[in-house]
Amino acid sequence: MTNRPLVEPHSESLASDDAPSSGPLRLPTSDPGRLSSLIAEFAALSAPGRGVTRLAYTDREREAHDKFGAHMKALGLDVWVDSAGNTLAEHSGSVEEYPAIGTGSHLDSVPGGGRFDGIAGVVAAMEVARIIVTENLSHRHHLRFVAFAAEEGARFGQACIGSRLAAGLLSITQLDAKHDAEGRRLSEAMSSVGVDPHAAAAQPWDPTDWAAFVELHVEQGGVLEKTKAAIGIVDLISGSTRLDLNLTGRASHTGATPMSLRADALAAAAEIVLATEALANDARHRGTRATVGRLVVTPGSITTIPGHVSMSLDVRDVDSDRQRATASELLRRAGDICAKRQIDLEASLIGDSSPVVLPLWLRQFSVDACKAQDLSYRVMTSGASHDAQAINQIMPASMIFIPSRDGLSHVPEEWTSSADLATGTDVLLRILLRADEELATRRTRDPGPASTTDRGGESSWRLTQK
């Protein structure tokens, strides 16, 4: 990798001779049956059809947030919904002035998705909260359990909306500009479920109110299963550049129009799809993932040459320079293809985020937790975007993965065993208690403010081809 995206905040390693223990040697363990039951409860909150469909800022998503809040209130936690529609629940620590340590994930899904993406991290947080309450486990920092809104980019083309609003990374102008396939603006969708977009953009979380955040998530790939590792410890989250391409040719009769006189928008789009695959497969782009995930063909008639195609382009990479260079090169190639075929091309940038390195000292707590439980683990990169990526802009954030069967995700067949989810939940509990212990010790030694080292993740890359 030629360009590391940023300097790691708090990058000092914890030496084994002066690092505190990873918490009590024996801790209560999570209940696999309870976790499985919670997964099923949330899976039932879905639009009709195969798999789980609970899109961002819809009634189904808000129902899931209500369920999360009800469960946490039943445990006696304080529950509230922030300006972006994220739901938070807090168990107070013994030191009132200490900030919160958080955990959680998202409740929305892609269309026809699986029941574990995002939800696994939410139910793990719920189980951690239950254990802490029922076992009366002490902690000095407040523990905050979060269900994020609108993490999936499937509806509006923008990933991590709830967490990005919490981090102050989206403006009202951006909320007004983004729209779904039906043309509904993101800001309108938010308002329709009782979330004020103006307040959401103007009221991010206060970074001084937080100490750290840890997200559990299913891997969504097959590395852990293949290597038989119980836990993945994420060191780096890939960046993503997302584009909308609109190709306009000339619709005409399929029988009456000679091949030499056609301006077929779909034929041009097909070339762009293959060019995207070829460029990402080039040895110079090792580590790049580029995908055309959506094609809308108009008029969509068997007897009419396609006159218009709307398509998406998603470029992901762990190298920020290569990520943007790949997107720019694909735009250049798309322009050449369209010019050759006499097709008009319009391109718009709908999302762009840089790779993010997660703090080493917080990752070390994950390593220590795995060792304390005699679990195999693997340090790995995330090719997918996650809420921790946005949250790392305002506080130190960390991620752990649990295995996904056959590496499948975003499909109804997505599956993680209740045993693997319970193992991950036990590791999460230990990480949170270790973070509470270590950060309290640091505050006693040095009561000054936490480091404000740049955590990366945002970019100034702009669209260069029209």
mmCIF file with all atom_site columns, C-alpha atoms in Angstrom, residues 203-346:
data_model
loop_
_atom_site.group_PDB
_atom_site.id
_atom_site.type_symbol
_atom_site.label_atom_id
_atom_site.label_alt_id
_atom_site.label_comp_id
_atom_site.label_asym_id
_atom_site.label_entity_id
_atom_site.label_seq_id
_atom_site.pdbx_PDB_ins_code
_atom_site.Cartn_x
_atom_site.Cartn_y
_atom_site.Cartn_z
_atom_site.occupancy
_atom_site.B_iso_or_equiv
_atom_site.pdbx_formal_charge
_atom_site.auth_seq_id
_atom_site.auth_comp_id
_atom_site.auth_asym_id
_atom_site.auth_atom_id
_atom_site.pdbx_PDB_model_num
ATOM 1   C CA . GLN A 1 203 ? -26.981 18.832  16.479  1.00 0.00 ? 203 GLN A CA 1
ATOM 2   C CA . PRO A 1 204 ? -24.161 16.249  16.321  1.00 0.00 ? 204 PRO A CA 1
ATOM 3   C CA . TRP A 1 205 ? -22.958 14.391  19.370  1.00 0.00 ? 205 TRP A CA 1
ATOM 4   C CA . ASP A 1 206 ? -20.665 16.200  21.789  1.00 0.00 ? 206 ASP A CA 1
ATOM 5   C CA . PRO A 1 207 ? -17.259 14.460  21.522  1.00 0.00 ? 207 PRO A CA 1
ATOM 6   C CA . THR A 1 208 ? -16.424 15.408  25.118  1.00 0.00 ? 208 THR A CA 1
ATOM 7   C CA . ASP A 1 209 ? -19.375 13.280  26.236  1.00 0.00 ? 209 ASP A CA 1
ATOM 8   C CA . TRP A 1 210 ? -17.753 10.124  24.845  1.00 0.00 ? 210 TRP A CA 1
ATOM 9   C CA . ALA A 1 211 ? -14.551 8.222   25.643  1.00 0.00 ? 211 ALA A CA 1
ATOM 10  C CA . ALA A 1 212 ? -14.587 5.361   23.107  1.00 0.00 ? 212 ALA A CA 1
ATOM 11  C CA . PHE A 1 213 ? -16.832 3.184   20.955  1.00 0.00 ? 213 PHE A CA 1
ATOM 12  C CA . VAL A 1 214 ? -16.677 -0.526  20.041  1.00 0.00 ? 214 VAL A CA 1
ATOM 13  C CA . GLU A 1 215 ? -18.810 -2.095  17.297  1.00 0.00 ? 215 GLU A CA 1
ATOM 14  C CA . LEU A 1 216 ? -19.457 -5.820  16.848  1.00 0.00 ? 216 LEU A CA 1
ATOM 15  C CA . HIS A 1 217 ? -20.467 -6.829  13.324  1.00 0.00 ? 217 HIS A CA 1
ATOM 16  C CA . VAL A 1 218 ? -20.739 -9.957  11.220  1.00 0.00 ? 218 VAL A CA 1
ATOM 17  C CA . GLU A 1 219 ? -17.757 -10.240 8.881   1.00 0.00 ? 219 GLU A CA 1
ATOM 18  C CA . GLN A 1 220 ? -19.841 -10.383 5.670   1.00 0.00 ? 220 GLN A CA 1
ATOM 19  C CA . GLY A 1 221 ? -17.019 -12.365 4.078   1.00 0.00 ? 221 GLY A CA 1
ATOM 20  C CA . GLY A 1 222 ? -15.548 -15.846 4.421   1.00 0.00 ? 222 GLY A CA 1
ATOM 21  C CA . VAL A 1 223 ? -12.092 -15.227 5.906   1.00 0.00 ? 223 VAL A CA 1
ATOM 22  C CA . LEU A 1 224 ? -12.896 -16.092 9.525   1.00 0.00 ? 224 LEU A CA 1
ATOM 23  C CA . GLU A 1 225 ? -14.764 -19.254 8.552   1.00 0.00 ? 225 GLU A CA 1
ATOM 24  C CA . LYS A 1 226 ? -11.980 -20.351 6.201   1.00 0.00 ? 226 LYS A CA 1
ATOM 25  C CA . THR A 1 227 ? -9.200  -19.718 8.732   1.00 0.00 ? 227 THR A CA 1
ATOM 26  C CA . LYS A 1 228 ? -11.285 -21.046 11.653  1.00 0.00 ? 228 LYS A CA 1
ATOM 27  C CA . ALA A 1 229 ? -10.701 -17.838 13.622  1.00 0.00 ? 229 ALA A CA 1
ATOM 28  C CA . ALA A 1 230 ? -13.345 -16.994 16.208  1.00 0.00 ? 230 ALA A CA 1
ATOM 29  C CA . ILE A 1 231 ? -12.902 -13.223 16.120  1.00 0.00 ? 231 ILE A CA 1
ATOM 30  C CA . GLY A 1 232 ? -11.748 -10.684 13.551  1.00 0.00 ? 232 GLY A CA 1
ATOM 31  C CA . ILE A 1 233 ? -10.054 -7.567  14.915  1.00 0.00 ? 233 ILE A CA 1
ATOM 32  C CA . VAL A 1 234 ? -10.402 -4.731  12.416  1.00 0.00 ? 234 VAL A CA 1
ATOM 33  C CA . ASP A 1 235 ? -7.360  -2.527  11.914  1.00 0.00 ? 235 ASP A CA 1
ATOM 34  C CA . LEU A 1 236 ? -8.488  -0.605  8.823   1.00 0.00 ? 236 LEU A CA 1
ATOM 35  C CA . ILE A 1 237 ? -11.825 0.198   7.168   1.00 0.00 ? 237 ILE A CA 1
ATOM 36  C CA . SER A 1 238 ? -11.738 0.748   3.414   1.00 0.00 ? 238 SER A CA 1
ATOM 37  C CA . GLY A 1 239 ? -12.752 4.027   1.847   1.00 0.00 ? 239 GLY A CA 1
ATOM 38  C CA . SER A 1 240 ? -15.547 4.256   -0.697  1.00 0.00 ? 240 SER A CA 1
ATOM 39  C CA . THR A 1 241 ? -16.249 6.489   -3.693  1.00 0.00 ? 241 THR A CA 1
ATOM 40  C CA . ARG A 1 242 ? -19.773 6.208   -5.108  1.00 0.00 ? 242 ARG A CA 1
ATOM 41  C CA . LEU A 1 243 ? -20.988 7.668   -8.379  1.00 0.00 ? 243 LEU A CA 1
ATOM 42  C CA . ASP A 1 244 ? -24.235 7.880   -10.309 1.00 0.00 ? 244 ASP A CA 1
ATOM 43  C CA . LEU A 1 245 ? -23.863 7.649   -14.091 1.00 0.00 ? 245 LEU A CA 1
ATOM 44  C CA . ASN A 1 246 ? -26.656 8.637   -16.461 1.00 0.00 ? 246 ASN A CA 1
ATOM 45  C CA . LEU A 1 247 ? -26.290 7.538   -20.088 1.00 0.00 ? 247 LEU A CA 1
ATOM 46  C CA . THR A 1 248 ? -28.615 9.015   -22.702 1.00 0.00 ? 248 THR A CA 1
ATOM 47  C CA . GLY A 1 249 ? -28.753 7.554   -26.196 1.00 0.00 ? 249 GLY A CA 1
ATOM 48  C CA . ARG A 1 250 ? -31.631 7.319   -28.644 1.00 0.00 ? 250 ARG A CA 1
ATOM 49  C CA . ALA A 1 251 ? -34.605 5.030   -28.158 1.00 0.00 ? 251 ALA A CA 1
ATOM 50  C CA . SER A 1 252 ? -35.998 3.578   -31.372 1.00 0.00 ? 252 SER A CA 1
ATOM 51  C CA . HIS A 1 253 ? -37.571 0.479   -32.879 1.00 0.00 ? 253 HIS A CA 1
ATOM 52  C CA . THR A 1 254 ? -35.492 -2.702  -32.508 1.00 0.00 ? 254 THR A CA 1
ATOM 53  C CA . GLY A 1 255 ? -36.525 -4.013  -35.903 1.00 0.00 ? 255 GLY A CA 1
ATOM 54  C CA . ALA A 1 256 ? -36.529 -0.867  -38.003 1.00 0.00 ? 256 ALA A CA 1
ATOM 55  C CA . THR A 1 257 ? -33.243 0.654   -36.792 1.00 0.00 ? 257 THR A CA 1
ATOM 56  C CA . PRO A 1 258 ? -30.068 -0.696  -38.461 1.00 0.00 ? 258 PRO A CA 1
ATOM 57  C CA . MET A 1 259 ? -27.231 -1.661  -36.127 1.00 0.00 ? 259 MET A CA 1
ATOM 58  C CA . SER A 1 260 ? -25.015 1.023   -37.654 1.00 0.00 ? 260 SER A CA 1
ATOM 59  C CA . LEU A 1 261 ? -27.476 3.805   -36.773 1.00 0.00 ? 261 LEU A CA 1
ATOM 60  C CA . ARG A 1 262 ? -28.062 2.941   -33.136 1.00 0.00 ? 262 ARG A CA 1
ATOM 61  C CA . ALA A 1 263 ? -27.165 4.901   -29.997 1.00 0.00 ? 263 ALA A CA 1
ATOM 62  C CA . ASP A 1 264 ? -27.840 2.095   -27.511 1.00 0.00 ? 264 ASP A CA 1
ATOM 63  C CA . ALA A 1 265 ? -27.409 3.335   -23.940 1.00 0.00 ? 265 ALA A CA 1
ATOM 64  C CA . LEU A 1 266 ? -27.467 -0.192  -22.520 1.00 0.00 ? 266 LEU A CA 1
ATOM 65  C CA . ALA A 1 267 ? -24.710 -1.402  -24.845 1.00 0.00 ? 267 ALA A CA 1
ATOM 66  C CA . ALA A 1 268 ? -22.529 1.465   -23.609 1.00 0.00 ? 268 ALA A CA 1
ATOM 67  C CA . ALA A 1 269 ? -23.423 0.621   -20.005 1.00 0.00 ? 269 ALA A CA 1
ATOM 68  C CA . ALA A 1 270 ? -22.448 -3.009  -20.598 1.00 0.00 ? 270 ALA A CA 1
ATOM 69  C CA . GLU A 1 271 ? -19.016 -1.898  -21.793 1.00 0.00 ? 271 GLU A CA 1
ATOM 70  C CA . ILE A 1 272 ? -18.630 0.263   -18.688 1.00 0.00 ? 272 ILE A CA 1
ATOM 71  C CA . VAL A 1 273 ? -19.522 -2.682  -16.447 1.00 0.00 ? 273 VAL A CA 1
ATOM 72  C CA . LEU A 1 274 ? -16.840 -4.837  -18.080 1.00 0.00 ? 274 LEU A CA 1
ATOM 73  C CA . ALA A 1 275 ? -14.310 -1.987  -17.979 1.00 0.00 ? 275 ALA A CA 1
ATOM 74  C CA . THR A 1 276 ? -14.994 -1.611  -14.247 1.00 0.00 ? 276 THR A CA 1
ATOM 75  C CA . GLU A 1 277 ? -14.359 -5.296  -13.627 1.00 0.00 ? 277 GLU A CA 1
ATOM 76  C CA . ALA A 1 278 ? -11.221 -5.306  -15.776 1.00 0.00 ? 278 ALA A CA 1
ATOM 77  C CA . LEU A 1 279 ? -9.683  -2.285  -14.061 1.00 0.00 ? 279 LEU A CA 1
ATOM 78  C CA . ALA A 1 280 ? -10.320 -3.656  -10.567 1.00 0.00 ? 280 ALA A CA 1
ATOM 79  C CA . ASN A 1 281 ? -8.777  -6.984  -11.619 1.00 0.00 ? 281 ASN A CA 1
ATOM 80  C CA . ASP A 1 282 ? -5.625  -5.283  -12.919 1.00 0.00 ? 282 ASP A CA 1
ATOM 81  C CA . ALA A 1 283 ? -2.570  -6.221  -10.852 1.00 0.00 ? 283 ALA A CA 1
ATOM 82  C CA . ARG A 1 284 ? -1.845  -2.529  -10.246 1.00 0.00 ? 284 ARG A CA 1
ATOM 83  C CA . HIS A 1 285 ? -5.144  -2.289  -8.392  1.00 0.00 ? 285 HIS A CA 1
ATOM 84  C CA . ARG A 1 286 ? -4.644  -5.180  -6.000  1.00 0.00 ? 286 ARG A CA 1
ATOM 85  C CA . GLY A 1 287 ? -6.930  -4.474  -3.062  1.00 0.00 ? 287 GLY A CA 1
ATOM 86  C CA . THR A 1 288 ? -9.372  -2.408  -5.133  1.00 0.00 ? 288 THR A CA 1
ATOM 87  C CA . ARG A 1 289 ? -13.012 -3.478  -5.319  1.00 0.00 ? 289 ARG A CA 1
ATOM 88  C CA . ALA A 1 290 ? -15.160 -1.831  -7.976  1.00 0.00 ? 290 ALA A CA 1
ATOM 89  C CA . THR A 1 291 ? -18.794 -2.704  -8.635  1.00 0.00 ? 291 THR A CA 1
ATOM 90  C CA . VAL A 1 292 ? -21.746 -1.642  -10.736 1.00 0.00 ? 292 VAL A CA 1
ATOM 91  C CA . GLY A 1 293 ? -24.593 -2.673  -8.452  1.00 0.00 ? 293 GLY A CA 1
ATOM 92  C CA . ARG A 1 294 ? -27.562 -0.953  -10.064 1.00 0.00 ? 294 ARG A CA 1
ATOM 93  C CA . LEU A 1 295 ? -28.794 -0.575  -13.645 1.00 0.00 ? 295 LEU A CA 1
ATOM 94  C CA . VAL A 1 296 ? -32.112 1.062   -14.528 1.00 0.00 ? 296 VAL A CA 1
ATOM 95  C CA . VAL A 1 297 ? -32.956 0.732   -18.221 1.00 0.00 ? 297 VAL A CA 1
ATOM 96  C CA . THR A 1 298 ? -35.502 2.974   -19.965 1.00 0.00 ? 298 THR A CA 1
ATOM 97  C CA . PRO A 1 299 ? -37.942 2.403   -21.555 1.00 0.00 ? 299 PRO A CA 1
ATOM 98  C CA . GLY A 1 300 ? -37.444 -1.262  -20.677 1.00 0.00 ? 300 GLY A CA 1
ATOM 99  C CA . SER A 1 301 ? -39.367 -2.667  -23.621 1.00 0.00 ? 301 SER A CA 1
ATOM 100 C CA . ILE A 1 302 ? -38.363 -5.788  -25.541 1.00 0.00 ? 302 ILE A CA 1
ATOM 101 C CA . THR A 1 303 ? -39.052 -3.991  -28.829 1.00 0.00 ? 303 THR A CA 1
ATOM 102 C CA . THR A 1 304 ? -37.344 -0.670  -28.039 1.00 0.00 ? 304 THR A CA 1
ATOM 103 C CA . ILE A 1 305 ? -33.621 0.102   -28.101 1.00 0.00 ? 305 ILE A CA 1
ATOM 104 C CA . PRO A 1 306 ? -32.672 1.384   -24.635 1.00 0.00 ? 306 PRO A CA 1
ATOM 105 C CA . GLY A 1 307 ? -32.528 5.170   -24.757 1.00 0.00 ? 307 GLY A CA 1
ATOM 106 C CA . HIS A 1 308 ? -31.423 5.792   -21.191 1.00 0.00 ? 308 HIS A CA 1
ATOM 107 C CA . VAL A 1 309 ? -29.538 3.944   -18.457 1.00 0.00 ? 309 VAL A CA 1
ATOM 108 C CA . SER A 1 310 ? -28.985 5.042   -14.881 1.00 0.00 ? 310 SER A CA 1
ATOM 109 C CA . MET A 1 311 ? -26.229 3.088   -13.159 1.00 0.00 ? 311 MET A CA 1
ATOM 110 C CA . SER A 1 312 ? -24.211 3.148   -9.949  1.00 0.00 ? 312 SER A CA 1
ATOM 111 C CA . LEU A 1 313 ? -20.465 2.786   -9.492  1.00 0.00 ? 313 LEU A CA 1
ATOM 112 C CA . ASP A 1 314 ? -18.893 1.866   -6.151  1.00 0.00 ? 314 ASP A CA 1
ATOM 113 C CA . VAL A 1 315 ? -15.084 1.934   -5.735  1.00 0.00 ? 315 VAL A CA 1
ATOM 114 C CA . ARG A 1 316 ? -13.540 0.735   -2.449  1.00 0.00 ? 316 ARG A CA 1
ATOM 115 C CA . ASP A 1 317 ? -9.910  0.593   -1.410  1.00 0.00 ? 317 ASP A CA 1
ATOM 116 C CA . VAL A 1 318 ? -7.597  0.676   1.589   1.00 0.00 ? 318 VAL A CA 1
ATOM 117 C CA . ASP A 1 319 ? -5.364  3.149   -0.267  1.00 0.00 ? 319 ASP A CA 1
ATOM 118 C CA . SER A 1 320 ? -6.981  6.586   -0.505  1.00 0.00 ? 320 SER A CA 1
ATOM 119 C CA . ASP A 1 321 ? -4.919  7.758   -3.501  1.00 0.00 ? 321 ASP A CA 1
ATOM 120 C CA . ARG A 1 322 ? -5.613  4.575   -5.456  1.00 0.00 ? 322 ARG A CA 1
ATOM 121 C CA . GLN A 1 323 ? -9.312  4.753   -4.543  1.00 0.00 ? 323 GLN A CA 1
ATOM 122 C CA . ARG A 1 324 ? -9.728  8.195   -6.119  1.00 0.00 ? 324 ARG A CA 1
ATOM 123 C CA . ALA A 1 325 ? -7.405  7.417   -9.032  1.00 0.00 ? 325 ALA A CA 1
ATOM 124 C CA . THR A 1 326 ? -9.474  4.331   -9.853  1.00 0.00 ? 326 THR A CA 1
ATOM 125 C CA . ALA A 1 327 ? -12.715 6.303   -9.764  1.00 0.00 ? 327 ALA A CA 1
ATOM 126 C CA . SER A 1 328 ? -11.216 8.981   -12.016 1.00 0.00 ? 328 SER A CA 1
ATOM 127 C CA . GLU A 1 329 ? -9.869  6.396   -14.465 1.00 0.00 ? 329 GLU A CA 1
ATOM 128 C CA . LEU A 1 330 ? -13.242 4.656   -14.635 1.00 0.00 ? 330 LEU A CA 1
ATOM 129 C CA . LEU A 1 331 ? -14.916 7.976   -15.390 1.00 0.00 ? 331 LEU A CA 1
ATOM 130 C CA . ARG A 1 332 ? -12.396 8.601   -18.176 1.00 0.00 ? 332 ARG A CA 1
ATOM 131 C CA . ARG A 1 333 ? -13.037 5.161   -19.674 1.00 0.00 ? 333 ARG A CA 1
ATOM 132 C CA . ALA A 1 334 ? -16.793 5.632   -19.389 1.00 0.00 ? 334 ALA A CA 1
ATOM 133 C CA . GLY A 1 335 ? -16.459 8.933   -21.215 1.00 0.00 ? 335 GLY A CA 1
ATOM 134 C CA . ASP A 1 336 ? -14.461 7.323   -24.025 1.00 0.00 ? 336 ASP A CA 1
ATOM 135 C CA . ILE A 1 337 ? -16.982 4.494   -24.376 1.00 0.00 ? 337 ILE A CA 1
ATOM 136 C CA . CYS A 1 338 ? -19.915 6.890   -24.539 1.00 0.00 ? 338 CYS A CA 1
ATOM 137 C CA . ALA A 1 339 ? -18.191 9.229   -26.999 1.00 0.00 ? 339 ALA A CA 1
ATOM 138 C CA . LYS A 1 340 ? -17.471 6.297   -29.316 1.00 0.00 ? 340 LYS A CA 1
ATOM 139 C CA . ARG A 1 341 ? -21.131 5.254   -29.214 1.00 0.00 ? 341 ARG A CA 1
ATOM 140 C CA . GLN A 1 342 ? -22.560 8.800   -29.428 1.00 0.00 ? 342 GLN A CA 1
ATOM 141 C CA . ILE A 1 343 ? -24.045 8.545   -25.957 1.00 0.00 ? 343 ILE A CA 1
ATOM 142 C CA . ASP A 1 344 ? -24.338 11.538  -23.611 1.00 0.00 ? 344 ASP A CA 1
ATOM 143 C CA . LEU A 1 345 ? -22.828 10.894  -20.171 1.00 0.00 ? 345 LEU A CA 1
ATOM 144 C CA . GLU A 1 346 ? -23.596 12.727  -16.939 1.00 0.00 ? 346 GLU A CA 1
#
